[in-house]
Amino acid sequence: MKTGSLALPLAAMLAMAAAPARGQNPGLDFAEPLKLVSCEPASTVPCFRMKLNLVDGTGQPYNAQLPAPDKLASQITVTMGGQQITPFYATAAGESVAKVRGRAALVIVDISGSMKKVLPTGQTRFEAAKMAVKSFLGQFEEGVDRVAVVPFESHLVQERIRSAVFARTRSAAIAQVDALPEPEMKNNTALFSAVVFGVETLRDALPKLEKEMGESPEAMVIVLTDGNNEVLKGDDLGLLAGPAGMDEASRYARQAPFPVIAIGFGEPGALDEAALRQISTKYYLASDYEGLRRIFTFTRTFLNNRLAATFSSPYPDRASLAGQNLPVTVELKLPNGQVLRSPELVWSAPQMGVPVYAGKCTPEEMKAVLQNLPVSAGWTSIIRPLGVFCGLALLLLLMWHWLPRLVWPEQFIGVMPGTGAGQAKWASQTRIVNGVIAGRPAPPGFQKGPGGVAMPPRSVGDATVVNPQAHRDFSQTRLGNRQGPGPREPF
């Protein structure tokens, strides 16, 4: 574990590029959407995990001295739904040298006809793009990184992106760059669909990558294009287009569990920059190879150097979070007294149903939760489930014994009135003789002989005698409270 203050290292080139912009209010930038995670059994309160990058005024990496590891969480303040919360756990890249977190990137490269345009350097845009991607792969760490590079235009869009293979070695990843097909003039740009298929592909690949790498990797989708969304006759059926297509791609980018980076390659004004901002979580513009290489370089810096923090929800359970739209801002106080602030991010729960956990707290986060729980919190987490159980048991008991009496009151009329000595319930059938209940005579075939000895069983030839009661009211029930025509007579 590294001691003392932490630094987010940058390459010398990036430091020089960012130097003129450092006076433009550096701050924090959300690297990916907030994730709702479970810290049970350490805590029953839902938790949120966030990841942040330090950026300068132009959105490029900012080199800052961070607080010491044991003080980092206490120097972060999260404001969520108007309530201020201090994270119980925080960490920064470079804090631990014992373990490097895995990284996964899906790079989608435009091969439409406009990528054949020749730059002042004599290269085509496509050739410059390939060189920039190879520069991105230059710091590929085998055993740590997974990178897939796929093309897109307006034909076979889904098939090409869905066939992405995440390379484990630098040579395999570079081979994918070299295998990108040359642009053709007939190729249009299915930009919106490429974003949707890219998000789906990386999202579906993450469980397998997590199993291979032993943990959930840092991930991102990078879409490089030089044009606007253009779908014409003869292109794939069902490709997204128009405002509705842009809204669909924007929804996928916002809901993705990782950042979607859009890189526009061309002159300002020649691209639909508003759409590129809409369909990504971060947008950059490059007009030449050097700008493109610089963007890929600090994009990788963002992937490597992130500030992560986990904090408890301001609401006690997930049910209370249902339907909530909570604005979130973050502040970080640096050792020199400087305060870095993030823009506002809105966390939205599903409008119907309870929000679902996106994962579980790590063992380090669990340990931090237990250390930060108040003394009473442990008893509350035990007593509360018991109270709920007892309440449900009491409700079930009332419904079992009291509800039927409420629904069918005539079935519970207490002791039925009787007549005759002893107030027997069935006065016509039961007699009390000298304090002893005397039953009616047994029917034929069931009498006892002298001395109480049972009579032999009936034979086949014995007749069955039926004593009809013509005046009997068979509509009278045992528990009914109707008044019958008279006392009951034995059969």
Coordinates of C-alpha atoms in Angstrom, one line a residue:
M1 CA 0.0 0.0 0.0
K2 CA 1.4 3.3 -1.0
T3 CA 1.7 5.8 1.9
G4 CA 1.4 9.5 2.0
S5 CA -0.5 11.5 -0.6
L6 CA -1.5 10.1 -3.9
A7 CA -0.8 11.5 -7.4
L8 CA -2.6 10.7 -10.6
P9 CA 0.3 10.5 -13.0
L10 CA 0.1 11.9 -16.5
A11 CA 2.4 11.6 -19.4
A12 CA 4.6 14.6 -20.0
M13 CA 2.8 15.4 -23.3
L14 CA -0.6 15.5 -21.5
A15 CA 0.8 17.7 -18.8
M16 CA 2.0 20.2 -21.4
A17 CA -1.3 20.1 -23.2
A18 CA -3.3 20.6 -20.1
A19 CA -1.1 23.3 -18.6
P20 CA -2.7 26.3 -20.4
A21 CA -6.2 25.1 -19.2
R22 CA -5.5 24.6 -15.5
G23 CA -6.7 28.0 -14.7
Q24 CA -10.1 27.1 -16.1
N25 CA -11.6 25.7 -12.9
P26 CA -10.6 22.0 -12.7
G27 CA -13.2 19.7 -11.2
L28 CA -14.6 16.2 -11.1
D29 CA -16.4 14.3 -13.8
F30 CA -18.5 11.2 -13.4
A31 CA -16.7 8.4 -15.2
E32 CA -19.9 6.2 -15.3
P33 CA -23.4 6.2 -14.0
L34 CA -24.0 5.6 -10.3
K35 CA -24.5 2.0 -9.4
L36 CA -26.9 0.7 -6.6
V37 CA -25.1 -2.0 -4.7
S38 CA -26.0 -4.3 -1.8
C39 CA -23.9 -4.3 1.4
E40 CA -25.9 -7.0 3.1
P41 CA -25.4 -8.6 5.6
A42 CA -23.1 -5.8 6.9
S43 CA -25.8 -3.2 6.3
T44 CA -29.5 -3.4 5.2
V45 CA -29.3 0.2 3.8
P46 CA -28.8 0.3 0.1
C47 CA -25.4 1.8 -1.1
F48 CA -24.3 3.7 -4.2
R49 CA -20.9 3.3 -5.9
M50 CA -19.6 6.1 -8.0
K51 CA -16.4 6.6 -10.2
L52 CA -14.9 10.0 -11.0
N53 CA -12.1 11.4 -13.1
L54 CA -10.2 14.6 -12.3
V55 CA -10.5 17.0 -15.3
D56 CA -9.3 20.4 -16.2
G57 CA -11.5 23.1 -17.7
T58 CA -11.3 21.5 -21.2
G59 CA -12.3 18.0 -20.0
Q60 CA -8.7 16.6 -20.1
P61 CA -7.0 14.7 -17.3
Y62 CA -6.0 17.0 -14.4
N63 CA -2.9 16.2 -12.3
A64 CA -3.7 16.8 -8.6
Q65 CA -2.3 15.7 -5.3
L66 CA -5.0 13.6 -3.5
P67 CA -5.5 13.2 0.2
A68 CA -3.8 10.2 1.9
P69 CA -5.6 6.9 1.5
D70 CA -7.0 6.8 5.1
K71 CA -8.4 10.3 4.7
L72 CA -9.6 10.2 1.2
A73 CA -13.2 9.2 2.0
S74 CA -13.5 11.9 4.7
Q75 CA -12.6 14.6 2.2
I76 CA -15.4 13.7 -0.2
T77 CA -18.9 15.2 0.3
V78 CA -21.8 13.8 -1.7
T79 CA -25.0 15.7 -1.9
M80 CA -27.9 13.5 -3.0
G81 CA -31.5 14.6 -2.9
G82 CA -30.6 17.6 -0.8
Q83 CA -28.8 15.5 1.9
Q84 CA -25.1 15.6 2.5
I85 CA -23.4 12.2 2.9
T86 CA -19.7 11.3 3.5
P87 CA -18.7 8.1 1.8
F88 CA -17.7 5.2 4.0
Y89 CA -15.1 3.9 1.5
A90 CA -13.0 5.6 -1.2
T91 CA -10.0 4.6 -3.2
A92 CA -7.9 5.9 -6.1
A93 CA -6.0 4.3 -9.0
G94 CA -2.4 3.8 -8.0
E95 CA -3.2 3.4 -4.3
S96 CA -2.5 -0.3 -4.4
V97 CA 0.4 -1.8 -6.3
A98 CA -0.5 -5.3 -5.2
K99 CA -3.4 -5.6 -7.6
V100 CA -4.2 -3.9 -10.9
R101 CA -7.9 -3.7 -11.9
G102 CA -8.8 -5.2 -15.2
R103 CA -9.8 -3.0 -18.2
A104 CA -12.1 -3.7 -21.2
A105 CA -12.7 -1.5 -24.2
L106 CA -14.8 -1.9 -27.3
V107 CA -13.5 0.4 -30.1
I108 CA -16.0 0.9 -33.0
V109 CA -14.4 2.5 -36.1
D110 CA -16.3 4.2 -38.9
I111 CA -15.5 2.8 -42.4
S112 CA -18.1 4.9 -44.3
G113 CA -17.1 6.5 -47.7
S114 CA -16.2 9.8 -46.1
M115 CA -13.3 8.2 -44.2
K116 CA -11.5 8.0 -47.5
K117 CA -11.0 11.8 -47.4
V118 CA -7.3 12.7 -47.6
L119 CA -5.8 14.9 -44.8
P120 CA -3.1 17.6 -45.4
T121 CA -0.5 15.0 -44.2
G122 CA -1.3 12.8 -47.2
Q123 CA -3.1 10.1 -45.0
T124 CA -6.7 9.3 -45.3
R125 CA -8.9 9.7 -42.3
F126 CA -9.2 5.9 -42.1
E127 CA -5.4 5.5 -42.1
A128 CA -5.0 8.2 -39.4
A129 CA -7.8 6.4 -37.3
K130 CA -6.0 3.1 -37.5
M131 CA -2.7 4.7 -36.3
A132 CA -4.5 6.4 -33.4
V133 CA -6.1 3.1 -32.3
K134 CA -2.7 1.4 -32.5
S135 CA -1.4 4.2 -30.3
F136 CA -4.2 3.5 -27.9
L137 CA -3.1 -0.2 -27.8
G138 CA 0.6 0.8 -27.2
Q139 CA 0.1 0.6 -23.5
F140 CA -1.8 -2.7 -23.6
E141 CA -1.1 -4.8 -20.5
E142 CA -1.4 -8.5 -21.3
G143 CA -3.3 -10.3 -18.6
V144 CA -5.0 -7.1 -17.5
D145 CA -6.6 -5.6 -20.6
R146 CA -9.2 -6.8 -23.0
V147 CA -9.8 -4.9 -26.2
A148 CA -12.0 -5.5 -29.2
V149 CA -11.9 -3.4 -32.4
V150 CA -14.7 -3.7 -34.9
P151 CA -15.9 -1.7 -38.0
F152 CA -19.2 -0.2 -38.8
E153 CA -21.0 1.5 -41.7
S154 CA -24.5 0.9 -43.0
H155 CA -24.3 -2.7 -44.0
L156 CA -24.0 -5.8 -41.7
V157 CA -23.9 -3.3 -38.8
Q158 CA -25.2 -5.7 -36.1
E159 CA -23.3 -8.7 -37.4
R160 CA -20.0 -7.0 -37.4
I161 CA -20.3 -5.4 -33.9
R162 CA -21.8 -8.5 -32.3
S163 CA -18.9 -10.6 -33.6
A164 CA -16.4 -8.6 -31.5
V165 CA -13.7 -10.7 -29.9
F166 CA -11.9 -9.2 -26.9
A167 CA -8.2 -9.8 -27.4
R168 CA -6.0 -10.9 -24.5
T169 CA -2.7 -9.9 -26.1
R170 CA -1.4 -6.7 -27.8
S171 CA -0.6 -8.6 -31.0
A172 CA -4.1 -10.0 -31.3
A173 CA -5.6 -6.5 -30.8
I174 CA -3.3 -4.9 -33.4
A175 CA -4.3 -7.7 -35.8
Q176 CA -7.9 -6.7 -35.4
V177 CA -7.0 -3.1 -36.4
D178 CA -5.1 -4.3 -39.4
A179 CA -8.1 -6.4 -40.4
L180 CA -10.5 -3.5 -40.6
P181 CA -11.9 -3.3 -44.2
E182 CA -11.2 -0.4 -46.4
P183 CA -13.9 2.2 -46.6
E184 CA -16.0 2.3 -49.8
M185 CA -18.0 5.2 -51.3
K186 CA -21.2 3.2 -51.2
N187 CA -21.0 2.9 -47.4
N188 CA -23.2 5.2 -45.3
T189 CA -23.0 5.9 -41.6
A190 CA -25.4 4.0 -39.2
L191 CA -24.1 5.9 -36.2
F192 CA -27.1 5.6 -33.9
S193 CA -27.4 1.8 -34.5
A194 CA -23.7 1.4 -33.9
V195 CA -24.0 3.0 -30.5
V196 CA -26.9 0.7 -29.5
F197 CA -25.2 -2.5 -30.7
G198 CA -21.9 -1.5 -29.1
V199 CA -23.5 -1.0 -25.7
E200 CA -25.4 -4.3 -26.0
T201 CA -22.2 -6.2 -27.1
L202 CA -20.0 -4.9 -24.2
R203 CA -22.8 -5.3 -21.7
D204 CA -23.4 -8.9 -22.7
A205 CA -19.6 -9.6 -22.7
L206 CA -19.0 -8.3 -19.1
P207 CA -20.2 -11.4 -17.2
K208 CA -17.8 -13.6 -19.1
L209 CA -14.9 -11.0 -18.8
E210 CA -15.6 -10.7 -15.1
K211 CA -15.4 -14.5 -14.7
E212 CA -12.1 -14.6 -16.7
M213 CA -10.5 -11.6 -14.9
G214 CA -11.8 -12.4 -11.4
E215 CA -13.6 -9.1 -10.9
S216 CA -15.7 -6.6 -12.8
P217 CA -13.3 -4.7 -15.2
E218 CA -13.2 -1.0 -15.9
A219 CA -15.0 -0.7 -19.2
M220 CA -15.9 1.7 -21.9
V221 CA -17.2 1.9 -25.5
I222 CA -15.4 4.2 -27.9
V223 CA -17.1 5.2 -31.2
L224 CA -14.9 7.0 -33.8
T225 CA -16.8 8.6 -36.7
D226 CA -16.3 11.5 -39.1
G227 CA -19.9 11.9 -40.2
N228 CA -23.5 12.2 -39.3
N229 CA -26.1 9.4 -39.0
E230 CA -27.0 8.6 -42.6
V231 CA -29.2 5.7 -43.6
L232 CA -30.4 5.4 -47.2
K233 CA -32.2 2.9 -49.4
G234 CA -30.2 -0.3 -49.8
D235 CA -28.8 -0.2 -46.3
D236 CA -29.7 -2.7 -43.5
L237 CA -33.3 -2.8 -42.6
G238 CA -34.3 -1.4 -39.2
L239 CA -31.4 0.9 -38.7
L240 CA -32.1 3.9 -36.4
A241 CA -32.6 7.3 -38.0
G242 CA -34.1 10.7 -37.3
P243 CA -35.0 12.1 -33.8
A244 CA -36.5 8.8 -32.7
G245 CA -33.3 7.0 -33.5
M246 CA -31.2 9.6 -31.8
D247 CA -33.4 9.3 -28.6
E248 CA -33.0 5.5 -28.7
A249 CA -29.2 5.7 -28.9
S250 CA -29.1 8.4 -26.2
R251 CA -31.2 6.2 -23.9
Y252 CA -28.8 3.3 -24.4
A253 CA -25.8 5.5 -23.7
R254 CA -27.3 7.0 -20.5
Q255 CA -28.4 3.6 -19.1
A256 CA -25.1 1.8 -19.9
P257 CA -23.1 0.6 -16.8
F258 CA -20.0 2.1 -18.4
P259 CA -19.1 5.3 -20.3
V260 CA -19.7 5.7 -24.0
I261 CA -17.1 8.0 -25.6
A262 CA -17.8 9.6 -29.0
I263 CA -14.8 10.9 -31.0
G264 CA -15.7 13.1 -33.9
F265 CA -13.0 13.2 -36.6
G266 CA -13.3 16.2 -38.8
E267 CA -13.5 20.0 -38.9
P268 CA -15.8 21.9 -36.5
G269 CA -19.2 22.4 -38.1
A270 CA -18.8 19.5 -40.5
L271 CA -20.2 17.0 -38.0
D272 CA -23.4 16.8 -36.1
E273 CA -21.8 17.6 -32.8
A274 CA -25.1 18.1 -31.0
A275 CA -26.1 14.5 -31.9
L276 CA -22.7 13.1 -30.9
R277 CA -23.0 14.8 -27.5
Q278 CA -26.5 13.4 -27.1
I279 CA -25.6 9.8 -27.9
S280 CA -22.5 9.6 -25.6
T281 CA -21.5 10.3 -22.1
K282 CA -18.4 12.2 -23.3
Y283 CA -17.7 13.8 -26.7
Y284 CA -14.4 14.9 -28.1
L285 CA -13.5 16.5 -31.5
A286 CA -10.2 16.0 -33.4
S287 CA -9.3 17.5 -36.8
D288 CA -6.1 15.6 -37.5
Y289 CA -4.1 12.6 -36.4
E290 CA -2.2 14.3 -33.6
G291 CA -5.5 15.5 -32.0
L292 CA -6.9 12.0 -32.5
R293 CA -3.9 10.4 -30.8
R294 CA -4.1 12.8 -27.9
I295 CA -7.7 12.0 -27.3
F296 CA -7.1 8.3 -27.4
T297 CA -4.2 8.8 -24.9
F298 CA -6.1 10.7 -22.3
T299 CA -9.1 8.4 -22.8
R300 CA -6.9 5.6 -21.7
T301 CA -5.7 7.8 -18.8
F302 CA -9.3 8.1 -17.7
L303 CA -9.7 4.4 -17.9
N304 CA -6.6 3.8 -15.8
N305 CA -6.9 6.6 -13.2
R306 CA -10.2 6.8 -11.5
L307 CA -11.5 7.9 -8.1
A308 CA -14.0 5.5 -6.7
A309 CA -16.2 6.0 -3.6
T310 CA -19.1 4.2 -2.0
F311 CA -21.7 5.8 0.2
S312 CA -25.0 4.9 1.9
S313 CA -28.3 5.8 0.4
P314 CA -30.2 8.7 2.2
Y315 CA -33.2 6.3 2.2
P316 CA -33.3 3.2 4.5
D317 CA -34.4 0.7 1.9
R318 CA -34.9 0.1 -1.8
A319 CA -38.7 0.5 -1.5
S320 CA -38.2 4.1 -0.4
L321 CA -36.1 4.7 -3.5
A322 CA -38.8 3.6 -5.9
G323 CA -39.8 6.3 -8.3
Q324 CA -37.2 8.7 -7.1
N325 CA -35.2 11.1 -9.3
L326 CA -32.3 12.3 -7.1
P327 CA -29.8 15.0 -8.2
V328 CA -26.2 14.1 -7.1
T329 CA -23.2 16.4 -6.9
V330 CA -19.7 15.6 -5.4
E331 CA -17.0 17.8 -3.8
L332 CA -13.4 16.7 -3.1
K333 CA -11.2 18.8 -0.8
L334 CA -7.5 18.6 -1.8
P335 CA -4.6 18.9 0.7
N336 CA -3.8 22.3 -0.6
G337 CA -7.3 23.6 0.3
Q338 CA -8.6 23.5 -3.3
V339 CA -12.1 22.1 -3.7
L340 CA -13.0 20.2 -6.9
R341 CA -16.7 20.0 -7.8
S342 CA -18.7 17.8 -10.2
P343 CA -21.6 18.7 -12.4
E344 CA -25.0 17.6 -11.3
L345 CA -25.9 14.0 -12.2
V346 CA -29.5 12.7 -11.8
W347 CA -30.0 9.2 -10.5
S348 CA -33.4 7.8 -11.6
A349 CA -35.2 4.8 -10.2
P350 CA -37.7 2.9 -12.3
Q351 CA -41.1 4.5 -12.2
M352 CA -42.7 1.2 -11.3
G353 CA -41.2 -1.4 -9.0
V354 CA -38.3 -1.5 -6.6
P355 CA -34.8 -0.6 -8.1
V356 CA -32.6 -3.6 -8.7
Y357 CA -29.1 -4.0 -7.3
A358 CA -26.4 -3.7 -9.9
G359 CA -23.9 -5.7 -7.8
K360 CA -22.6 -6.3 -4.3
C361 CA -20.1 -4.5 -2.2
T362 CA -16.5 -5.7 -2.3
P363 CA -14.9 -7.2 0.9
E364 CA -13.1 -3.9 1.4
E365 CA -16.4 -2.0 1.2
M366 CA -18.1 -4.5 3.6
K367 CA -15.3 -3.9 6.1
A368 CA -15.6 -0.2 5.8
V369 CA -19.4 -0.4 6.3
L370 CA -19.0 -2.3 9.6
Q371 CA -16.4 0.2 10.8
N372 CA -18.6 3.1 10.1
L373 CA -21.9 1.7 11.5
P374 CA -23.2 3.4 14.6
V375 CA -23.6 1.2 17.7
S376 CA -27.4 1.2 17.5
A377 CA -27.4 0.2 13.8
G378 CA -26.5 -3.4 14.6
W379 CA -29.5 -3.8 17.0
T380 CA -31.8 -2.1 14.6
S381 CA -30.9 -4.4 11.7
I382 CA -31.7 -7.4 14.0
I383 CA -34.9 -6.0 15.7
R384 CA -36.5 -4.6 12.6
P385 CA -36.8 -8.0 10.7
L386 CA -38.2 -9.6 14.0
G387 CA -40.7 -6.8 14.3
V388 CA -41.9 -7.3 10.8
F389 CA -42.1 -11.1 11.3
C390 CA -44.2 -10.7 14.5
G391 CA -46.5 -8.1 12.9
L392 CA -47.2 -10.4 9.9
A393 CA -47.8 -13.4 12.3
L394 CA -50.3 -11.3 14.3
L395 CA -52.1 -10.2 11.1
L396 CA -52.3 -13.8 9.9
L397 CA -53.7 -14.9 13.3
L398 CA -56.4 -12.2 13.2
M399 CA -57.4 -13.1 9.6
W400 CA -57.5 -16.8 10.5
H401 CA -59.8 -16.5 13.6
W402 CA -61.6 -13.2 13.3
L403 CA -62.2 -12.7 9.6
P404 CA -64.5 -15.7 9.1
R405 CA -66.6 -14.6 12.0
L406 CA -67.0 -11.2 10.3
V407 CA -67.8 -12.7 6.9
W408 CA -70.2 -15.5 8.1
P409 CA -71.6 -14.4 11.4
E410 CA -74.6 -16.8 11.3
Q411 CA -72.2 -19.7 11.5
F412 CA -71.1 -18.7 15.0
I413 CA -74.3 -18.3 17.1
G414 CA -72.8 -19.7 20.3
V415 CA -74.7 -22.4 22.3
M416 CA -77.9 -23.5 20.5
P417 CA -81.0 -23.5 22.7
G418 CA -82.4 -26.8 23.7
T419 CA -85.5 -28.2 25.4
G420 CA -86.2 -30.6 28.1
A421 CA -84.1 -31.7 31.0
G422 CA -80.5 -30.7 30.9
Q423 CA -81.1 -28.3 28.0
A424 CA -79.7 -30.8 25.5
K425 CA -79.1 -29.5 22.0
W426 CA -81.1 -32.2 20.4
A427 CA -84.0 -32.6 22.9
S428 CA -85.9 -35.0 20.7
Q429 CA -82.9 -37.3 20.4
T430 CA -81.1 -37.1 23.8
R431 CA -82.6 -37.7 27.2
I432 CA -81.2 -37.2 30.7
V433 CA -82.1 -40.0 33.1
N434 CA -80.9 -39.6 36.7
G435 CA -78.1 -37.4 35.5
V436 CA -77.0 -39.9 32.8
I437 CA -77.4 -39.2 29.1
A438 CA -79.6 -41.9 27.6
G439 CA -79.3 -42.4 23.9
R440 CA -82.1 -43.5 21.6
P441 CA -82.4 -47.1 20.7
A442 CA -80.0 -48.5 18.3
P443 CA -81.4 -49.2 14.8
P444 CA -82.2 -52.7 13.7
G445 CA -79.1 -54.8 13.3
F446 CA -77.0 -52.8 15.8
Q447 CA -78.7 -53.8 19.1
K448 CA -76.8 -55.6 21.8
G449 CA -77.9 -58.9 23.3
P450 CA -78.3 -59.9 26.9
G451 CA -75.4 -58.9 29.1
G452 CA -74.3 -56.2 26.6
V453 CA -72.9 -58.8 24.1
A454 CA -72.9 -57.5 20.6
M455 CA -75.3 -59.2 18.2
P456 CA -73.8 -61.1 15.3
P457 CA -73.3 -59.2 12.0
R458 CA -76.2 -58.8 9.8
S459 CA -76.6 -61.3 7.1
V460 CA -77.4 -60.7 3.4
G461 CA -81.0 -61.6 4.0
D462 CA -81.7 -59.1 6.8
A463 CA -84.1 -56.4 5.8
T464 CA -83.3 -52.7 6.2
V465 CA -86.1 -50.8 7.8
V466 CA -86.5 -47.1 6.9
N467 CA -88.6 -44.9 9.1
P468 CA -89.6 -42.0 6.9
Q469 CA -90.3 -38.6 8.5
A470 CA -92.6 -36.9 6.1
H471 CA -93.0 -33.8 8.2
R472 CA -89.2 -33.2 8.6
D473 CA -87.8 -30.0 7.2
F474 CA -84.5 -31.0 5.5
S475 CA -83.7 -27.4 4.7
Q476 CA -82.8 -26.9 8.4
T477 CA -79.0 -27.0 9.0
R478 CA -77.1 -27.8 12.1
L479 CA -75.6 -24.3 12.5
G480 CA -78.4 -22.3 10.9
N481 CA -80.6 -20.1 13.0
R482 CA -83.8 -20.5 11.2
Q483 CA -86.9 -21.5 13.2
G484 CA -88.0 -25.0 12.1
P485 CA -91.5 -26.3 12.1
G486 CA -91.1 -28.0 15.5
P487 CA -88.8 -30.2 17.6
R488 CA -86.6 -32.6 15.6
E489 CA -87.6 -36.2 15.6
P490 CA -85.2 -39.1 15.5
F491 CA -85.0 -41.1 12.2

